[in-house]
Amino acid sequence: MPAGWHVARRLTGLVEPYERFTLASFPLHRPAHADCGPNQAVDGMPADGALAFVIEYPRRGGFSRSSFPPQPGHFRLPPGPARRYDCFALGWLVRFRSGDRPFQVMIALGPRSAVNRGRLLRALSSLRVTTASP
């Protein structure tokens, strides 16, 4: 984790898939009314802010784990502009699996976040997942 950054373990009201953590270049606060995504944090993000919201899908479910590509050695933003997703404000979506564990990372960046964007992607690239899963 970059020096001076912040992590929250339960920032949302999401029950399933499992919220693993949110990493941000700015302070994070659980809102009084938490919804299924960290939209209040994204809405309050500074112009140079960067945020990654990491969730894990359960073993049961109607999706194919093989649709999640292997964890990349180096995280990159998907091509194209930021998009809106269910339960997430404007950002980019990256899916991967580590072993048999499928993850989704939602990334939000402020308009002047070039330095913090690099720090965020390096932090995600250093992520190591254990074999234990829900």
Coordinates of N, CA, C and O in Angstrom, one line a residue:
M1 N 0.9 -1.2 0.0 CA 0.0 0.0 0.0 C 0.9 1.2 0.0 O 1.8 1.3 0.8
P2 N 0.6 2.2 -0.9 CA 1.4 3.4 -0.9 C 1.3 4.1 0.4 O 0.3 4.1 1.1
A3 N 2.4 4.8 0.8 CA 2.5 5.5 2.1 C 1.4 6.6 2.0 O 1.2 7.3 1.0
G4 N 0.7 6.8 3.2 CA -0.3 7.8 3.3 C -1.7 7.4 2.7 O -2.6 8.2 2.7
W5 N -1.8 6.2 2.1 CA -3.1 5.8 1.5 C -4.0 5.2 2.6 O -3.5 5.0 3.7
H6 N -5.2 4.9 2.2 CA -6.2 4.5 3.2 C -6.9 3.2 2.7 O -7.1 3.1 1.5
V7 N -7.2 2.3 3.6 CA -8.0 1.1 3.3 C -9.2 1.0 4.2 O -9.1 1.3 5.3
A8 N -10.3 0.6 3.6 CA -11.5 0.3 4.3 C -11.9 -1.2 4.0 O -11.8 -1.6 2.8
R9 N -12.3 -1.9 5.0 CA -12.7 -3.3 4.8 C -14.3 -3.4 4.6 O -14.7 -4.3 3.9
R10 N -15.0 -2.5 5.2 CA -16.5 -2.5 5.0 C -17.0 -1.1 4.7 O -17.4 -0.4 5.6
L11 N -16.9 -0.7 3.5 CA -17.3 0.7 3.1 C -18.7 0.7 2.6 O -19.3 1.8 2.6
T12 N -19.2 -0.4 2.2 CA -20.5 -0.5 1.6 C -21.5 -1.4 2.3 O -21.1 -2.0 3.3
G13 N -22.7 -1.5 1.8 CA -23.7 -2.4 2.3 C -23.7 -3.7 1.5 O -24.6 -4.5 1.7
L14 N -22.8 -3.9 0.7 CA -22.8 -5.1 -0.2 C -22.6 -6.4 0.7 O -21.8 -6.5 1.6
V15 N -23.5 -7.4 0.4 CA -23.4 -8.6 1.1 C -22.8 -9.7 0.2 O -21.9 -10.5 0.6
E16 N -23.2 -9.8 -1.0 CA -22.7 -10.8 -2.0 C -22.7 -10.2 -3.4 O -23.8 -9.7 -3.8
P17 N -21.7 -10.2 -4.1 CA -20.4 -10.7 -3.8 C -19.7 -10.1 -2.6 O -20.2 -9.0 -2.1
Y18 N -18.6 -10.6 -2.2 CA -18.0 -10.2 -0.9 C -17.1 -9.0 -1.1 O -16.2 -9.0 -2.0
E19 N -17.3 -7.9 -0.4 CA -16.4 -6.8 -0.4 C -15.2 -7.2 0.3 O -15.2 -7.5 1.5
R20 N -14.0 -7.1 -0.4 CA -12.8 -7.5 0.3 C -12.1 -6.2 0.8 O -11.6 -6.2 2.0
F21 N -12.0 -5.2 0.1 CA -11.4 -3.9 0.6 C -11.5 -2.8 -0.5 O -11.8 -3.1 -1.6
T22 N -11.4 -1.6 0.0 CA -11.3 -0.4 -0.9 C -10.0 0.3 -0.5 O -9.7 0.5 0.7
L23 N -9.2 0.6 -1.5 CA -8.0 1.3 -1.4 C -8.1 2.6 -2.0 O -8.6 2.7 -3.2
A24 N -7.7 3.7 -1.3 CA -7.8 5.0 -1.9 C -6.7 5.9 -1.5 O -6.1 5.7 -0.4
S25 N -6.4 6.9 -2.3 CA -5.4 7.9 -2.0 C -5.8 9.0 -1.1 O -5.1 9.9 -0.7
F26 N -7.1 8.9 -0.6 CA -7.7 9.9 0.3 C -8.4 9.2 1.4 O -8.7 8.0 1.3
P27 N -8.8 9.9 2.5 CA -9.5 9.2 3.6 C -10.8 8.7 3.2 O -11.6 9.3 2.4
L28 N -11.2 7.5 3.7 CA -12.4 6.8 3.4 C -13.3 6.8 4.7 O -12.7 6.5 5.8
H29 N -14.6 7.0 4.5 CA -15.5 7.0 5.7 C -16.7 6.2 5.3 O -17.3 6.5 4.2
R30 N -17.1 5.3 6.1 CA -18.4 4.6 5.8 C -19.5 5.5 6.0 O -19.7 6.1 7.1
P31 N -20.4 5.6 5.0 CA -21.5 6.6 5.1 C -22.6 6.0 6.0 O -22.6 4.8 6.3
A32 N -23.4 6.9 6.5 CA -24.5 6.5 7.4 C -25.4 5.5 6.7 O -25.9 4.6 7.2
H33 N -25.7 5.8 5.4 CA -26.5 4.9 4.6 C -25.6 4.3 3.5 O -25.4 4.9 2.5
A34 N -25.1 3.1 3.7 CA -24.2 2.5 2.8 C -25.0 1.7 1.7 O -25.9 0.9 2.0
D35 N -24.7 1.9 0.4 CA -25.3 1.2 -0.6 C -24.4 0.1 -1.1 O -23.5 -0.3 -0.4
C36 N -24.6 -0.4 -2.3 CA -23.8 -1.6 -2.8 C -22.5 -1.2 -3.4 O -21.8 -2.1 -3.8
G37 N -22.2 0.0 -3.5 CA -20.9 0.4 -4.0 C -20.4 1.7 -3.3 O -21.1 2.3 -2.5
P38 N -19.1 2.0 -3.5 CA -18.5 3.1 -2.8 C -18.7 4.5 -3.4 O -17.9 5.3 -3.5
N39 N -20.0 4.7 -3.9 CA -20.2 5.9 -4.7 C -20.1 7.2 -3.9 O -19.7 8.2 -4.5
Q40 N -20.4 7.2 -2.7 CA -20.2 8.4 -1.9 C -18.7 8.8 -1.8 O -18.3 9.9 -1.8
A41 N -17.9 7.7 -1.7 CA -16.4 8.0 -1.6 C -15.9 8.5 -3.0 O -15.2 9.4 -3.1
V42 N -16.5 7.9 -4.1 CA -16.1 8.4 -5.4 C -16.6 9.8 -5.7 O -15.8 10.6 -6.2
D43 N -17.8 10.1 -5.2 CA -18.3 11.4 -5.4 C -17.5 12.5 -4.7 O -17.4 13.6 -5.1
G44 N -16.9 12.1 -3.5 CA -16.1 13.0 -2.7 C -14.7 13.0 -3.0 O -13.9 13.6 -2.3
M45 N -14.3 12.2 -4.0 CA -12.9 12.1 -4.3 C -12.2 13.4 -4.8 O -12.8 14.1 -5.6
P46 N -11.0 13.7 -4.3 CA -10.3 14.9 -4.8 C -9.9 14.7 -6.3 O -9.9 13.6 -6.8
A47 N -9.6 15.8 -6.9 CA -9.2 15.8 -8.3 C -8.0 14.9 -8.6 O -7.9 14.3 -9.7
D48 N -7.1 14.8 -7.7 CA -6.0 13.9 -7.9 C -6.2 12.5 -7.2 O -5.2 11.7 -7.1
G49 N -7.4 12.2 -6.9 CA -7.7 10.9 -6.2 C -7.7 9.7 -7.1 O -7.9 9.8 -8.3
A50 N -7.5 8.6 -6.4 CA -7.5 7.3 -7.0 C -8.2 6.3 -6.0 O -7.9 6.3 -4.8
L51 N -9.0 5.4 -6.5 CA -9.7 4.4 -5.7 C -9.9 3.1 -6.4 O -10.1 3.1 -7.6
A52 N -9.7 2.0 -5.6 CA -9.9 0.7 -6.1 C -10.9 0.0 -5.2 O -10.6 -0.1 -4.0
F53 N -12.0 -0.6 -5.7 CA -13.0 -1.3 -4.9 C -12.9 -2.8 -5.3 O -13.1 -3.1 -6.5
V54 N -12.5 -3.6 -4.4 CA -12.2 -5.0 -4.7 C -13.3 -5.9 -4.1 O -13.5 -5.9 -2.9
I55 N -13.9 -6.7 -5.0 CA -14.9 -7.7 -4.5 C -14.5 -9.1 -5.0 O -13.8 -9.2 -6.0
E56 N -15.0 -10.1 -4.3 CA -14.8 -11.5 -4.6 C -16.1 -12.2 -4.8 O -17.0 -12.0 -4.0
Y57 N -16.3 -13.0 -5.9 CA -17.5 -13.7 -6.1 C -17.5 -15.0 -5.3 O -16.4 -15.6 -5.2
P58 N -18.6 -15.5 -4.8 CA -18.7 -16.7 -4.1 C -18.5 -17.9 -5.0 O -18.7 -17.8 -6.2
R59 N -18.3 -19.1 -4.3 CA -18.1 -20.3 -5.1 C -19.4 -20.7 -5.8 O -19.3 -21.2 -7.0
R60 N -20.5 -20.5 -5.2 CA -21.8 -20.8 -5.9 C -22.1 -19.6 -6.8 O -21.6 -18.5 -6.6
G61 N -22.9 -19.9 -7.7 CA -23.3 -18.8 -8.6 C -23.4 -19.3 -10.1 O -22.8 -20.3 -10.4
G62 N -24.1 -18.6 -10.9 CA -24.4 -19.0 -12.2 C -23.4 -18.4 -13.3 O -23.8 -18.3 -14.4
F63 N -22.2 -18.2 -12.9 CA -21.2 -17.6 -13.8 C -20.0 -18.6 -13.9 O -19.8 -19.4 -13.0
S64 N -19.3 -18.5 -15.0 CA -18.2 -19.4 -15.2 C -16.9 -18.7 -14.7 O -16.6 -17.6 -15.1
R65 N -16.2 -19.4 -13.8 CA -15.0 -18.9 -13.3 C -13.9 -18.7 -14.4 O -13.1 -17.9 -14.3
S66 N -14.1 -19.5 -15.4 CA -13.1 -19.4 -16.5 C -13.3 -18.1 -17.3 O -12.4 -17.7 -18.1
S67 N -14.4 -17.4 -17.1 CA -14.6 -16.1 -17.7 C -13.8 -15.0 -17.1 O -13.7 -13.9 -17.6
F68 N -13.2 -15.3 -15.9 CA -12.3 -14.4 -15.2 C -10.8 -14.8 -15.7 O -10.4 -15.9 -15.4
P69 N -10.1 -13.9 -16.3 CA -8.8 -14.2 -16.8 C -7.8 -14.3 -15.6 O -8.1 -13.8 -14.5
P70 N -6.7 -15.0 -15.7 CA -5.7 -15.1 -14.6 C -5.3 -13.7 -14.2 O -5.3 -12.8 -15.0
Q71 N -4.9 -13.6 -12.9 CA -4.5 -12.3 -12.4 C -3.3 -11.8 -13.2 O -2.3 -12.6 -13.4
P72 N -3.4 -10.6 -13.6 CA -2.2 -10.0 -14.4 C -1.0 -9.8 -13.6 O -1.1 -9.5 -12.4
G73 N 0.1 -9.9 -14.2 CA 1.4 -9.5 -13.5 C 1.4 -8.0 -13.2 O 2.0 -7.6 -12.2
H74 N 0.9 -7.3 -14.1 CA 0.8 -5.8 -14.0 C -0.6 -5.3 -14.4 O -1.0 -5.6 -15.5
F75 N -1.2 -4.7 -13.5 CA -2.6 -4.2 -13.7 C -2.5 -3.0 -14.7 O -1.6 -2.1 -14.5
R76 N -3.4 -2.9 -15.6 CA -3.6 -1.7 -16.5 C -5.1 -1.4 -16.5 O -5.9 -2.3 -16.3
L77 N -5.4 -0.2 -16.9 CA -6.7 0.2 -17.1 C -7.2 -0.4 -18.4 O -6.4 -0.4 -19.4
P78 N -8.4 -0.9 -18.5 CA -9.0 -1.3 -19.8 C -9.0 -0.1 -20.7 O -9.1 1.0 -20.3
P79 N -8.9 -0.4 -22.0 CA -8.9 0.7 -23.0 C -10.3 1.4 -23.0 O -11.3 0.8 -22.6
G80 N -10.2 2.6 -23.4 CA -11.5 3.4 -23.5 C -11.8 4.2 -22.3 O -11.0 4.2 -21.3
P81 N -12.8 5.0 -22.4 CA -13.1 5.9 -21.3 C -13.8 5.2 -20.1 O -14.2 4.0 -20.3
A82 N -13.9 5.9 -19.0 CA -14.6 5.3 -17.8 C -16.0 5.1 -18.2 O -16.6 5.8 -19.0
R83 N -16.7 4.1 -17.6 CA -18.1 3.8 -17.8 C -18.8 3.7 -16.5 O -18.2 3.6 -15.4
R84 N -20.1 3.7 -16.5 CA -21.0 3.5 -15.3 C -21.3 2.1 -15.3 O -21.6 1.4 -16.2
Y85 N -21.3 1.5 -14.0 CA -21.6 0.1 -13.8 C -22.6 0.1 -12.7 O -22.7 1.0 -11.9
D86 N -23.3 -1.1 -12.6 CA -24.3 -1.3 -11.4 C -23.5 -1.1 -10.2 O -22.4 -1.7 -10.0
C87 N -24.0 -0.4 -9.2 CA -23.4 -0.2 -7.9 C -22.1 0.5 -7.9 O -21.3 0.5 -6.9
F88 N -21.7 1.1 -9.0 CA -20.4 1.8 -9.1 C -20.6 3.0 -10.0 O -21.1 2.9 -11.1
A89 N -20.1 4.1 -9.5 CA -20.1 5.4 -10.3 C -19.2 5.2 -11.5 O -18.9 4.1 -11.9
L90 N -18.8 6.2 -12.1 CA -17.9 6.2 -13.3 C -16.6 5.6 -13.0 O -15.9 6.0 -12.0
G91 N -16.1 4.6 -13.8 CA -14.8 4.0 -13.6 C -14.5 2.9 -14.6 O -15.2 2.8 -15.6
W92 N -13.6 2.1 -14.2 CA -13.1 1.0 -15.1 C -13.3 -0.3 -14.3 O -13.1 -0.3 -13.1
L93 N -13.6 -1.4 -15.0 CA -13.8 -2.7 -14.4 C -12.6 -3.6 -14.8 O -12.4 -3.7 -16.0
V94 N -12.0 -4.3 -13.9 CA -11.0 -5.3 -14.2 C -11.4 -6.6 -13.4 O -11.6 -6.5 -12.2
R95 N -11.5 -7.7 -14.2 CA -11.8 -9.0 -13.5 C -10.6 -9.9 -13.7 O -9.9 -9.8 -14.7
F96 N -10.4 -10.7 -12.6 CA -9.3 -11.6 -12.7 C -9.6 -12.8 -11.7 O -10.4 -12.6 -10.8
R97 N -8.8 -13.8 -11.9 CA -8.9 -14.9 -10.9 C -7.5 -15.2 -10.4 O -6.6 -15.1 -11.2
S98 N -7.4 -15.6 -9.2 CA -6.2 -16.0 -8.6 C -6.5 -17.4 -8.0 O -7.3 -17.6 -7.1
G99 N -5.9 -18.5 -8.6 CA -6.3 -19.8 -8.3 C -7.7 -20.0 -8.7 O -8.1 -19.7 -9.9
D100 N -8.6 -20.4 -7.8 CA -10.0 -20.6 -8.1 C -10.8 -19.5 -7.5 O -12.0 -19.6 -7.4
R101 N -10.2 -18.4 -7.2 CA -11.0 -17.3 -6.6 C -11.2 -16.1 -7.6 O -10.2 -15.5 -8.0
P102 N -12.4 -15.8 -8.0 CA -12.7 -14.8 -9.0 C -12.9 -13.4 -8.3 O -13.7 -13.3 -7.3
F103 N -12.2 -12.4 -8.8 CA -12.3 -11.1 -8.2 C -12.7 -10.1 -9.3 O -12.5 -10.3 -10.5
Q104 N -13.2 -8.9 -8.8 CA -13.5 -7.8 -9.7 C -13.0 -6.6 -9.0 O -13.3 -6.4 -7.8
V105 N -12.3 -5.7 -9.7 CA -11.8 -4.5 -9.2 C -12.5 -3.3 -10.0 O -12.4 -3.3 -11.2
M106 N -13.1 -2.4 -9.3 CA -13.6 -1.2 -9.9 C -12.7 -0.1 -9.5 O -12.3 0.1 -8.4
I107 N -12.2 0.6 -10.5 CA -11.2 1.7 -10.4 C -11.9 3.0 -10.8 O -12.5 3.2 -11.8
A108 N -11.7 4.0 -9.9 CA -12.2 5.4 -10.1 C -10.9 6.3 -10.0 O -10.1 6.1 -9.1
L109 N -10.9 7.3 -10.9 CA -9.8 8.2 -10.9 C -10.3 9.7 -11.1 O -11.2 9.9 -11.9
G110 N -9.7 10.6 -10.3 CA -10.0 12.0 -10.5 C -9.3 12.5 -11.8 O -8.4 11.9 -12.4
P111 N -9.8 13.7 -12.3 CA -9.3 14.2 -13.5 C -7.8 14.6 -13.5 O -7.2 14.7 -14.6
R112 N -7.2 14.7 -12.3 CA -5.7 15.1 -12.3 C -5.0 14.0 -11.4 O -4.2 14.4 -10.6
S113 N -5.3 12.8 -11.7 CA -4.8 11.7 -10.9 C -3.6 10.9 -11.5 O -3.3 9.8 -11.1
A114 N -2.9 11.5 -12.4 CA -1.8 10.7 -13.1 C -0.8 10.0 -12.2 O -0.5 8.9 -12.3
V115 N -0.3 10.7 -11.2 CA 0.6 10.2 -10.2 C 0.0 9.1 -9.4 O 0.5 8.0 -9.3
N116 N -1.2 9.4 -8.9 CA -1.9 8.4 -8.0 C -2.4 7.2 -8.8 O -2.6 6.1 -8.3
R117 N -2.7 7.4 -10.1 CA -3.1 6.3 -11.0 C -2.0 5.3 -11.0 O -2.2 4.1 -10.9
G118 N -0.8 5.8 -11.2 CA 0.4 4.9 -11.3 C 0.6 4.2 -10.0 O 0.8 2.9 -9.9
R119 N 0.4 4.9 -8.9 CA 0.6 4.3 -7.5 C -0.5 3.2 -7.3 O -0.2 2.1 -6.8
L120 N -1.7 3.5 -7.7 CA -2.8 2.5 -7.5 C -2.6 1.3 -8.3 O -2.7 0.2 -7.8
L121 N -2.2 1.4 -9.6 CA -2.0 0.2 -10.4 C -0.8 -0.6 -9.9 O -0.8 -1.8 -10.0
R122 N 0.3 0.1 -9.4 CA 1.4 -0.7 -8.8 C 0.9 -1.4 -7.6 O 1.3 -2.6 -7.3
A123 N 0.1 -0.8 -6.8 CA -0.4 -1.4 -5.5 C -1.2 -2.7 -5.9 O -1.1 -3.7 -5.3
L124 N -2.1 -2.6 -6.9 CA -2.9 -3.7 -7.3 C -2.0 -4.8 -7.9 O -2.2 -6.0 -7.7
S125 N -1.0 -4.4 -8.6 CA 0.0 -5.4 -9.2 C 0.7 -6.2 -8.1 O 1.2 -7.3 -8.3
S126 N 0.8 -5.6 -6.9 CA 1.5 -6.3 -5.8 C 0.6 -7.2 -5.0 O 1.1 -7.8 -4.1
L127 N -0.7 -7.2 -5.3 CA -1.7 -8.0 -4.6 C -1.4 -9.5 -4.7 O -1.2 -10.0 -5.8
R128 N -1.3 -10.1 -3.6 CA -1.1 -11.6 -3.5 C -2.3 -12.2 -2.8 O -2.6 -11.8 -1.7
V129 N -2.9 -13.2 -3.4 CA -4.1 -13.8 -2.9 C -3.8 -15.2 -2.3 O -3.1 -15.9 -2.9
T130 N -4.3 -15.4 -1.1 CA -4.1 -16.8 -0.5 C -5.1 -17.7 -1.1 O -6.0 -17.4 -1.8
T131 N -4.9 -19.0 -0.8 CA -5.8 -20.0 -1.4 C -7.1 -20.1 -0.6 O -8.1 -20.7 -1.2
A132 N -7.2 -19.7 0.6 CA -8.5 -19.7 1.3 C -9.5 -18.9 0.6 O -9.2 -17.9 0.1
S133 N -10.8 -19.4 0.6 CA -11.8 -18.6 -0.1 C -13.1 -18.9 0.7 O -13.3 -19.8 1.4
P134 N -14.1 -18.0 0.4 CA -15.4 -18.1 1.1 C -16.2 -19.3 0.6 O -16.0 -19.9 -0.4

